[in-house]
C-alpha cells in the first residue's frame, strides 16, 4: 500500500503517519525529516535547506524531488510507504508523477487531515521534539514526566526553530497558498479522503484506520 498524508503543519501528520507505518509495516517517508537529517550532517544541501526552513518557507522543489528520488530507490520502500509532507506543491506533484511512472508504482490513497488555524497554532507552539529519538512531544496534551526530558529515551527535548511563533503563521500561509490546491487535485482524481484531524491521537488514528480497513476490504 502506498499512501500520501496531506494536511497543514501541526495537524499531526507525522504522529499519525508513524503509527500507521508501524501498524501496516510501511516505510514512513517524511521530507521534513529528510531535510532535518541533511541539516544535521551539515552538508551544503543541508545549509541551503536550513535557510528556507528557518524562515517558514518551502525548500525548492528540485532539492526535495532529488531526496525523494533517492529515498524511493531504497529497499525498505518496496513493500509500501506513507509520504508525510510530500508532495507540497504542484511542481512536486508533476515530478512525483514522472518518478512513479519510472518506478512502475501508483498511489492507493491520499488522506487529507483537516483542522482550523486556532488548533494548529496551539499545537505547533506547544510542540517539542526529542533531540535523540525524534519523538514528537506536546507540552499541553502529553507533557514529559521530567521537565525537558523525553519519556522514552531520556534525551533532551527542544523546540524546532520553525515551531517558534514568528514562523508558524508563515508556514500556515505557505500551506494555504501552495499545498491546499493539491487537496483539490487528488480529490478530482478520486484518491482523496478528508479526515478530521482534531481530537486525541487515538481518536484521529481510529478515523484513518476505519477508512483504510473499509477500503482495503473492498479492493
Ligand atoms: P515538516 O516536518 O513536514 O513540517 O517540514 C518542515 C519544513 O521542511 C517545512 O516547513 C519546509 O520548509 C521543509 N519541507 C518539508 N517537506 C517539504 C516539501 N515537500 N517541499 C518543500 N519543503 C519541505
PDB file of C-alpha atoms in Angstrom, residues 139 143-151 155-157:
ATOM      1  CA  UNK A 139       3.659  20.162  26.324  1.00  0.00           C
ATOM      2  CA  UNK A 143       3.922  16.739  28.903  1.00  0.00           C
ATOM      3  CA  UNK A 144       7.132  14.861  29.759  1.00  0.00           C
ATOM      4  CA  UNK A 145       7.305  13.313  33.251  1.00  0.00           C
ATOM      5  CA  UNK A 146      10.625  15.075  33.867  1.00  0.00           C
ATOM      6  CA  UNK A 147      10.715  18.618  32.508  1.00  0.00           C
ATOM      7  CA  UNK A 148      12.934  18.931  29.414  1.00  0.00           C
ATOM      8  CA  UNK A 149      13.475  15.160  29.071  1.00  0.00           C
ATOM      9  CA  UNK A 150      11.995  12.610  26.674  1.00  0.00           C
ATOM     10  CA  UNK A 151       9.934   9.921  28.482  1.00  0.00           C
ATOM     11  CA  UNK A 155      17.020  12.661  25.533  1.00  0.00           C
ATOM     12  CA  UNK A 156      16.870  16.427  25.739  1.00  0.00           C
ATOM     13  CA  UNK A 157      13.745  17.963  24.226  1.00  0.00           C
TER      14      UNK A 157
END
